[in-house]
CSV table of C-alpha atoms in Angstrom, one decimal:
chain,number,residue,atom,x,y,z
A,1,UNK,CA,6.4,82.1,16.0
A,2,UNK,CA,8.7,83.9,18.4
A,3,UNK,CA,9.2,87.7,17.7
A,4,UNK,CA,12.9,88.6,17.2
A,5,UNK,CA,14.4,90.5,20.2
A,6,UNK,CA,15.5,94.0,19.4
A,7,UNK,CA,18.9,95.3,20.5
A,8,UNK,CA,17.2,97.5,23.1
A,9,UNK,CA,15.3,94.5,24.5
A,10,UNK,CA,18.5,92.5,24.6
A,11,UNK,CA,20.3,95.2,26.5
A,12,UNK,CA,17.5,95.5,29.0
A,13,UNK,CA,17.5,91.7,29.6
A,14,UNK,CA,21.3,91.7,30.1
A,15,UNK,CA,21.1,94.6,32.6
A,16,UNK,CA,18.3,92.7,34.5
A,17,UNK,CA,20.3,89.6,34.5
A,18,UNK,CA,23.3,91.3,36.0
A,19,UNK,CA,21.5,93.3,38.7
A,20,UNK,CA,20.5,90.5,41.2
A,21,UNK,CA,21.5,87.1,42.1
A,22,UNK,CA,19.1,86.3,45.0
A,23,UNK,CA,16.6,84.5,42.8
A,24,UNK,CA,19.2,82.3,41.2
A,25,UNK,CA,19.8,78.7,42.3
A,26,UNK,CA,22.4,78.5,45.0
A,27,UNK,CA,23.6,75.2,43.6
A,28,UNK,CA,24.1,76.4,40.1
A,29,UNK,CA,25.5,79.8,41.2
A,30,UNK,CA,27.9,78.3,43.6
A,31,UNK,CA,29.1,75.7,41.1
A,32,UNK,CA,29.9,78.6,38.7
A,33,UNK,CA,27.2,78.4,36.1
A,34,UNK,CA,25.1,81.3,37.3
A,35,UNK,CA,28.1,83.2,38.3
A,36,UNK,CA,29.7,83.0,34.8
A,37,UNK,CA,26.4,84.0,33.2
A,38,UNK,CA,26.2,87.0,35.6
A,39,UNK,CA,29.7,88.2,34.6
A,40,UNK,CA,29.1,87.7,30.9
A,41,UNK,CA,25.9,89.7,31.2
A,42,UNK,CA,27.6,92.5,33.1
A,43,UNK,CA,30.4,92.8,30.5
A,44,UNK,CA,28.1,92.6,27.5
A,45,UNK,CA,25.9,95.3,29.0
A,46,UNK,CA,28.7,97.7,29.6
A,47,UNK,CA,30.1,97.1,26.0
A,48,UNK,CA,26.6,97.6,24.6
A,49,UNK,CA,26.3,101.0,26.4
A,50,UNK,CA,29.8,102.1,25.1
A,51,UNK,CA,29.0,101.1,21.6
A,52,UNK,CA,25.7,103.0,21.8
A,53,UNK,CA,27.6,106.2,22.8
A,54,UNK,CA,30.0,105.8,19.9
A,55,UNK,CA,27.1,105.4,17.5
A,56,UNK,CA,25.5,108.6,18.8
A,57,UNK,CA,28.8,110.5,18.3
A,58,UNK,CA,29.3,109.1,14.8
A,59,UNK,CA,25.8,110.1,13.9
A,60,UNK,CA,26.5,113.7,15.2
A,61,UNK,CA,29.7,113.9,13.2
A,62,UNK,CA,27.9,112.5,10.1
A,63,UNK,CA,25.3,115.2,10.4
A,64,UNK,CA,28.0,117.9,10.6
A,65,UNK,CA,29.8,116.4,7.5
A,66,UNK,CA,26.5,116.4,5.6
A,67,UNK,CA,26.0,120.1,6.5
A,68,UNK,CA,29.6,121.0,5.3
A,69,UNK,CA,29.1,118.9,2.1
A,70,UNK,CA,25.9,120.9,1.4
A,71,UNK,CA,27.9,124.1,1.8
A,72,UNK,CA,30.6,123.0,-0.7
A,73,UNK,CA,28.0,121.8,-3.1
A,74,UNK,CA,26.3,125.2,-2.9
A,75,UNK,CA,29.7,126.8,-3.8
A,76,UNK,CA,30.1,124.6,-6.9
A,77,UNK,CA,26.6,124.9,-8.1
A,78,UNK,CA,25.8,128.6,-7.8
A,79,UNK,CA,26.1,132.0,-6.2
A,80,UNK,CA,26.6,132.8,-2.6
A,81,UNK,CA,25.9,136.3,-1.3
A,82,UNK,CA,26.0,137.6,-4.9
A,83,UNK,CA,29.3,135.9,-5.6
A,84,UNK,CA,30.0,133.1,-8.0
A,85,UNK,CA,32.3,130.1,-7.7
A,86,UNK,CA,35.4,129.8,-9.9
A,87,UNK,CA,38.0,127.1,-10.4
A,88,UNK,CA,41.3,126.9,-12.4
A,89,UNK,CA,41.4,123.2,-12.8
A,90,UNK,CA,44.9,122.9,-11.4
A,91,UNK,CA,45.1,119.9,-9.0
A,92,UNK,CA,45.3,121.0,-5.4
A,93,UNK,CA,43.8,124.4,-6.1
A,94,UNK,CA,40.4,124.8,-4.4
A,95,UNK,CA,37.3,126.6,-5.7
A,96,UNK,CA,36.9,130.2,-4.7
A,97,UNK,CA,34.2,132.9,-4.7
A,98,UNK,CA,34.4,136.1,-6.7
A,99,UNK,CA,32.0,138.8,-7.8
A,100,UNK,CA,30.5,138.3,-11.3
A,101,UNK,CA,32.6,141.1,-12.8
A,102,UNK,CA,35.9,140.0,-11.3
A,103,UNK,CA,38.0,138.5,-14.1
A,104,UNK,CA,41.1,137.9,-12.0
A,105,UNK,CA,42.6,134.4,-12.2
A,106,UNK,CA,43.2,131.8,-9.6
A,107,UNK,CA,44.8,133.3,-6.4
A,108,UNK,CA,46.8,130.1,-5.8
A,109,UNK,CA,48.3,130.3,-9.3
A,110,UNK,CA,49.2,133.9,-8.6
A,111,UNK,CA,50.9,133.0,-5.4
A,112,UNK,CA,52.9,130.4,-7.3
A,113,UNK,CA,53.9,133.0,-9.9
A,114,UNK,CA,54.9,135.5,-7.3
A,115,UNK,CA,57.1,132.9,-5.5
A,116,UNK,CA,58.8,132.0,-8.8
A,117,UNK,CA,59.2,135.7,-9.6
A,118,UNK,CA,60.7,136.2,-6.1
A,119,UNK,CA,63.3,133.5,-6.6
A,120,UNK,CA,64.2,134.9,-10.0
A,121,UNK,CA,64.5,138.4,-8.6
A,122,UNK,CA,66.7,137.2,-5.7
A,123,UNK,CA,68.9,135.4,-8.2
A,124,UNK,CA,69.2,138.5,-10.3
A,125,UNK,CA,69.9,140.6,-7.3
A,126,UNK,CA,72.6,138.2,-6.2
A,127,UNK,CA,74.2,138.4,-9.7
A,128,UNK,CA,74.0,142.2,-9.7
A,129,UNK,CA,75.5,142.4,-6.2
A,130,UNK,CA,78.4,140.2,-7.3
A,131,UNK,CA,78.9,142.3,-10.5
A,132,UNK,CA,78.8,145.5,-8.3
A,133,UNK,CA,81.4,144.0,-6.0
A,134,UNK,CA,83.7,143.2,-8.9
A,135,UNK,CA,83.2,146.7,-10.3
A,136,UNK,CA,83.9,148.3,-6.9
A,137,UNK,CA,87.1,146.3,-6.5
A,138,UNK,CA,88.2,147.2,-10.0
A,139,UNK,CA,87.5,150.9,-9.4
A,140,UNK,CA,89.4,150.8,-6.2
A,141,UNK,CA,92.4,149.2,-8.0
A,142,UNK,CA,92.2,151.9,-10.7
A,143,UNK,CA,92.0,154.7,-8.2
A,144,UNK,CA,95.0,153.3,-6.3
A,145,UNK,CA,97.1,153.0,-9.5
A,146,UNK,CA,98.8,155.8,-11.4
A,147,UNK,CA,97.0,157.0,-14.6
A,148,UNK,CA,97.4,154.5,-17.4
A,149,UNK,CA,99.0,151.9,-15.1
A,150,UNK,CA,100.1,148.6,-16.4
A,151,UNK,CA,100.0,145.3,-14.6
A,152,UNK,CA,103.2,146.0,-12.7
A,153,UNK,CA,101.6,149.2,-11.2
A,154,UNK,CA,104.0,151.5,-13.0
A,155,UNK,CA,102.5,154.4,-15.1
A,156,UNK,CA,102.7,154.1,-18.9
A,157,UNK,CA,105.1,156.5,-20.7
A,158,UNK,CA,103.8,160.0,-20.8
A,159,UNK,CA,104.9,160.1,-24.4
A,160,UNK,CA,101.4,158.8,-25.3
A,161,UNK,CA,100.0,162.2,-24.2
A,162,UNK,CA,102.6,163.9,-26.3
A,163,UNK,CA,101.7,161.7,-29.3
A,164,UNK,CA,98.0,162.6,-28.9
A,165,UNK,CA,98.9,166.3,-28.7
A,166,UNK,CA,100.9,166.0,-31.9
A,167,UNK,CA,98.1,164.2,-33.7
A,168,UNK,CA,95.6,166.7,-32.6
A,169,UNK,CA,97.7,169.5,-34.1
A,170,UNK,CA,97.9,167.6,-37.4
A,171,UNK,CA,94.1,167.2,-37.3
A,172,UNK,CA,93.6,170.9,-36.5
A,173,UNK,CA,95.6,171.8,-39.6
A,174,UNK,CA,93.9,169.3,-41.8
A,175,UNK,CA,90.3,170.0,-40.8
A,176,UNK,CA,90.6,173.7,-40.0
A,177,UNK,CA,89.1,173.8,-36.5
A,178,UNK,CA,88.4,171.6,-33.5
A,179,UNK,CA,84.7,172.6,-32.9
A,180,UNK,CA,82.2,170.4,-34.7
A,181,UNK,CA,78.8,168.9,-34.0
A,182,UNK,CA,78.7,165.5,-32.3
A,183,UNK,CA,77.0,163.7,-35.1
A,184,UNK,CA,75.6,161.0,-32.8
A,185,UNK,CA,72.2,159.5,-33.6
A,186,UNK,CA,70.5,158.5,-30.4
A,187,UNK,CA,67.5,156.2,-31.1
A,188,UNK,CA,66.0,152.9,-30.0
A,189,UNK,CA,67.9,151.2,-32.8
A,190,UNK,CA,71.3,152.6,-32.0
A,191,UNK,CA,70.8,151.9,-28.3
A,192,UNK,CA,69.9,148.3,-29.0
A,193,UNK,CA,73.0,148.0,-31.2
A,194,UNK,CA,75.1,149.3,-28.3
A,195,UNK,CA,73.6,146.8,-26.0
A,196,UNK,CA,74.3,144.0,-28.5
A,197,UNK,CA,77.9,145.1,-28.9
A,198,UNK,CA,78.3,145.0,-25.1
A,199,UNK,CA,76.9,141.5,-24.9
A,200,UNK,CA,79.2,140.3,-27.7
A,201,UNK,CA,82.2,141.7,-26.0
A,202,UNK,CA,81.2,140.0,-22.7
A,203,UNK,CA,80.8,136.7,-24.5
A,204,UNK,CA,84.1,137.0,-26.3
A,205,UNK,CA,85.8,138.1,-23.1
A,206,UNK,CA,84.5,135.1,-21.2
A,207,UNK,CA,85.8,132.9,-24.0
A,208,UNK,CA,89.2,134.6,-23.9
A,209,UNK,CA,89.0,135.7,-27.6
A,210,UNK,CA,88.1,139.4,-27.3
A,211,UNK,CA,90.2,141.8,-29.4
A,212,UNK,CA,91.0,145.5,-29.2
A,213,UNK,CA,88.8,146.1,-32.2
A,214,UNK,CA,85.9,144.3,-30.5
A,215,UNK,CA,86.1,146.6,-27.5
A,216,UNK,CA,86.5,149.7,-29.7
A,217,UNK,CA,83.3,148.7,-31.6
A,218,UNK,CA,81.5,148.5,-28.3
A,219,UNK,CA,82.8,151.9,-27.3
A,220,UNK,CA,81.9,153.6,-30.6
A,221,UNK,CA,78.4,152.1,-30.6
A,222,UNK,CA,77.8,153.5,-27.1
A,223,UNK,CA,79.1,156.9,-28.4
A,224,UNK,CA,76.8,156.8,-31.4
A,225,UNK,CA,73.7,156.1,-29.2
A,226,UNK,CA,74.4,158.7,-26.5
A,227,UNK,CA,72.3,161.9,-26.3
A,228,UNK,CA,73.5,163.3,-22.9
A,229,UNK,CA,76.6,165.5,-23.2
A,230,UNK,CA,78.0,164.4,-19.8
A,231,UNK,CA,77.6,160.7,-20.7
A,232,UNK,CA,79.0,161.3,-24.1
A,233,UNK,CA,82.1,162.9,-22.6
A,234,UNK,CA,82.5,159.9,-20.3
A,235,UNK,CA,82.3,157.5,-23.2
A,236,UNK,CA,85.0,159.5,-25.1
A,237,UNK,CA,87.3,159.5,-22.1
A,238,UNK,CA,87.0,155.8,-21.7
A,239,UNK,CA,87.7,155.4,-25.4
A,240,UNK,CA,90.8,157.5,-24.9
A,241,UNK,CA,91.9,155.2,-22.2
A,242,UNK,CA,91.2,152.2,-24.4
A,243,UNK,CA,93.3,153.8,-27.2
A,244,UNK,CA,96.2,154.5,-24.8
A,245,UNK,CA,96.2,150.9,-23.7
A,246,UNK,CA,96.0,149.6,-27.3
A,247,UNK,CA,98.8,151.9,-28.4
A,248,UNK,CA,101.0,150.7,-25.6
A,249,UNK,CA,100.2,147.1,-26.5
A,250,UNK,CA,101.3,147.8,-30.1
A,251,UNK,CA,104.5,149.5,-28.9
A,252,UNK,CA,105.4,146.4,-26.9
A,253,UNK,CA,105.1,144.3,-30.0
A,254,UNK,CA,108.3,145.9,-31.3
A,255,UNK,CA,109.7,144.6,-34.5
A,256,UNK,CA,113.3,145.4,-33.7
A,257,UNK,CA,115.0,143.6,-30.8
A,258,UNK,CA,115.6,145.5,-27.6
A,259,UNK,CA,119.1,145.4,-25.9
A,260,UNK,CA,118.0,143.0,-23.2
A,261,UNK,CA,115.9,140.7,-25.5
A,262,UNK,CA,118.7,138.1,-25.9
A,263,UNK,CA,118.9,137.6,-22.1
A,264,UNK,CA,115.2,137.3,-21.6
A,265,UNK,CA,114.8,135.0,-24.6
A,266,UNK,CA,117.5,132.7,-23.1
A,267,UNK,CA,115.6,132.7,-19.8
A,268,UNK,CA,112.2,131.9,-21.4
A,269,UNK,CA,113.9,129.1,-23.5
A,270,UNK,CA,115.4,127.6,-20.4
A,271,UNK,CA,112.0,127.7,-18.6
A,272,UNK,CA,110.2,126.2,-21.5
A,273,UNK,CA,112.7,123.3,-21.7
A,274,UNK,CA,112.2,122.7,-18.0
A,275,UNK,CA,108.4,122.5,-18.5
A,276,UNK,CA,107.8,125.9,-16.8
A,277,UNK,CA,107.0,128.0,-19.8
A,278,UNK,CA,105.4,131.4,-18.8
A,279,UNK,CA,101.8,132.0,-19.6
A,280,UNK,CA,102.7,135.5,-20.7
A,281,UNK,CA,106.0,137.3,-21.3
A,282,UNK,CA,107.1,140.5,-22.9
A,283,UNK,CA,109.9,143.1,-22.9
A,284,UNK,CA,109.5,146.8,-23.2
A,285,UNK,CA,111.4,150.1,-23.3
A,286,UNK,CA,108.4,152.3,-22.5
A,287,UNK,CA,108.0,152.0,-18.7
A,288,UNK,CA,108.9,155.1,-16.6
A,289,UNK,CA,112.0,154.5,-14.6
A,290,UNK,CA,111.0,154.5,-10.9
A,291,UNK,CA,114.7,154.3,-9.9
A,292,UNK,CA,115.7,157.7,-11.4
A,293,UNK,CA,115.8,160.4,-8.7
A,294,UNK,CA,117.7,162.9,-10.8
A,295,UNK,CA,116.5,166.1,-12.5
A,296,UNK,CA,114.7,164.1,-15.2
A,297,UNK,CA,112.9,161.8,-12.8
A,298,UNK,CA,109.4,160.9,-14.1
A,299,UNK,CA,110.4,161.5,-17.7
A,300,UNK,CA,113.0,158.8,-18.3
A,301,UNK,CA,112.2,155.2,-19.2
A,302,UNK,CA,113.9,151.9,-18.6
A,303,UNK,CA,114.2,148.5,-20.2
A,304,UNK,CA,112.1,145.9,-18.4
A,305,UNK,CA,110.6,142.4,-18.8
A,306,UNK,CA,107.6,140.7,-17.4
A,307,UNK,CA,106.9,137.0,-17.1
A,308,UNK,CA,103.8,135.4,-15.4
A,309,UNK,CA,102.2,132.1,-14.7
A,310,UNK,CA,98.4,132.3,-14.4
A,311,UNK,CA,97.8,129.9,-11.5
A,312,UNK,CA,96.8,126.7,-13.4
A,313,UNK,CA,100.3,125.4,-13.3
A,314,UNK,CA,101.1,126.6,-9.8
A,315,UNK,CA,100.3,124.9,-6.5
A,316,UNK,CA,101.6,127.5,-4.1
A,317,UNK,CA,99.7,130.6,-5.5
A,318,UNK,CA,96.1,130.3,-6.4
A,319,UNK,CA,96.2,133.0,-9.0
A,320,UNK,CA,99.8,132.5,-10.1
A,321,UNK,CA,102.7,134.8,-9.8
A,322,UNK,CA,105.0,137.1,-11.9
A,323,UNK,CA,108.7,137.7,-12.3
A,324,UNK,CA,109.9,141.2,-13.2
A,325,UNK,CA,113.3,142.4,-14.6
A,326,UNK,CA,114.2,146.1,-14.6
A,327,UNK,CA,117.6,147.1,-16.1
A,328,UNK,CA,118.3,149.7,-13.3
A,329,UNK,CA,117.7,147.1,-10.6
A,330,UNK,CA,120.4,144.8,-9.2
A,331,UNK,CA,118.1,141.7,-8.8
A,332,UNK,CA,115.0,140.1,-10.3
A,333,UNK,CA,111.7,140.7,-8.5
A,334,UNK,CA,108.6,138.6,-8.0
A,335,UNK,CA,105.0,139.1,-6.8
A,336,UNK,CA,101.9,136.9,-6.5
A,337,UNK,CA,99.0,137.7,-8.9
A,338,UNK,CA,95.5,138.6,-7.8
A,339,UNK,CA,92.3,137.1,-9.2
A,340,UNK,CA,91.9,139.9,-11.7
A,341,UNK,CA,95.4,139.2,-13.2
A,342,UNK,CA,97.1,142.3,-11.6
A,343,UNK,CA,99.8,142.0,-9.1
A,344,UNK,CA,98.5,141.3,-5.6
A,345,UNK,CA,101.2,143.3,-3.9
A,346,UNK,CA,104.3,145.3,-4.6
A,347,UNK,CA,107.1,143.3,-6.2
A,348,UNK,CA,109.8,141.9,-3.8
A,349,UNK,CA,113.4,141.6,-4.8
A,350,UNK,CA,115.0,138.2,-5.0
A,351,UNK,CA,118.4,139.0,-3.5
A,352,UNK,CA,120.0,135.7,-4.7
A,353,UNK,CA,118.9,136.2,-8.3
A,354,UNK,CA,121.1,138.9,-9.8
A,355,UNK,CA,120.2,141.0,-12.8
A,356,UNK,CA,122.1,138.7,-15.2
A,357,UNK,CA,121.7,135.5,-13.3
A,358,UNK,CA,122.2,132.3,-15.3
A,359,UNK,CA,118.9,131.1,-16.9
A,360,UNK,CA,119.1,127.8,-15.0
A,361,UNK,CA,119.1,129.7,-11.7
A,362,UNK,CA,115.9,131.5,-12.8
A,363,UNK,CA,114.4,128.1,-13.6
A,364,UNK,CA,115.2,126.9,-10.1
A,365,UNK,CA,113.7,130.0,-8.5
A,366,UNK,CA,110.5,129.6,-10.6
A,367,UNK,CA,110.2,126.0,-9.7
A,368,UNK,CA,110.4,126.9,-6.0
A,369,UNK,CA,107.8,129.6,-6.4
A,370,UNK,CA,105.6,127.2,-8.3
A,371,UNK,CA,105.6,124.4,-5.7
A,372,UNK,CA,106.0,126.6,-2.6
A,373,UNK,CA,109.3,125.2,-1.6
A,374,UNK,CA,112.1,127.3,-0.1
A,375,UNK,CA,114.0,129.5,-2.6
A,376,UNK,CA,117.5,128.3,-3.6
A,377,UNK,CA,120.3,129.2,-1.3
A,378,UNK,CA,123.4,131.0,-2.4
A,379,UNK,CA,123.9,133.6,-5.0
A,380,UNK,CA,123.0,132.5,-8.6
A,381,UNK,CA,125.9,132.2,-11.0
A,382,UNK,CA,126.4,134.9,-13.6
A,383,UNK,CA,125.4,134.3,-17.2
A,384,UNK,CA,128.6,135.1,-19.1
A,385,UNK,CA,126.8,135.5,-22.4
A,386,UNK,CA,125.3,138.6,-20.8
A,387,UNK,CA,128.5,140.6,-21.4
A,388,UNK,CA,127.2,141.7,-24.8
A,389,UNK,CA,123.8,142.4,-23.4
A,390,UNK,CA,125.2,144.6,-20.6
A,391,UNK,CA,127.1,146.6,-23.2
A,392,UNK,CA,124.0,147.1,-25.3
A,393,UNK,CA,121.9,148.1,-22.3
A,394,UNK,CA,124.5,150.6,-21.2
A,395,UNK,CA,124.6,152.1,-24.7
A,396,UNK,CA,120.8,152.4,-24.7
A,397,UNK,CA,120.7,154.0,-21.3
A,398,UNK,CA,123.3,156.6,-22.4
A,399,UNK,CA,121.3,157.6,-25.4
A,400,UNK,CA,117.9,157.8,-23.5
């Protein structure tokens, strides 16, 4: 029985067969048979050598992998250098070594938590920066405006200060003296109540339903929770500003008609009929008269009116615009509104729109401001029904 040839023997025979051709038959070699066998043997021998080298390399790599696997198995099965292996079970998180008394959790889980915390912190910082920017802009506006300024930039009547003074005298008589204890009750509970009141006002303000009473409750809850005298004084001053604004708002909701109300009412009616109803409009007799340069300048008031469009119905002005009417001025005025609702710039006179221009002319002007078209040319016609209004305004001015 013939013994099977080993791969090593086969390679040796192929190499022998390919080394010499002198012993081969000239006839068969020359006719191609021996030559073909020679070429086959040479090619197979070279391939066998190459495959042998690859097998050796794979064997070496396999040995390295077995050594590494043994190291990993040692980590999973027991202690290494006095440390023990630990795993959190989260897919993708490898096993790690720690000392037996180390109770800290998975470092990869901690990295994930820190990244999440970083994103949350960055978002909070971004929100805080935006709020700080808004507060900074608002403070700059307030600093640039006269004390107790309204949305036209004019200071509110100083009579408010006189009214406060009169009320304080009445209280002094009623209660005997003006020095009392604060009566505040700073505590964790009152602080939390103040925080909740603030959050409530913010929610109501965002919804557009906040009232003066809501804001006053917020202010008084802050006063109740304050322990620092300087901070308490600041809360009281802000509450005084709030009361001044509230008082002014009440005064503007006058029950009796003002002399110029019929004209402004006619204008608003015409605008409404034309589909251009103002977002807000009011008349007042409380504004200081900036046109008065006589001996009583700064103490006299004027009749005025304010109409605005908040921007949702305007194409030319992103945040809308306002029309203003002052009884001492010869023409109407207008100004674009800023994002915060205040006027973005000092009002400009509308030379073609006289003090008692026909309501239809006011409609044409508002339509042009709304669409961004050129203002109407030519002077607006006079509203003849204004004769009675002019007489009433003149009588009011003479008595003021």
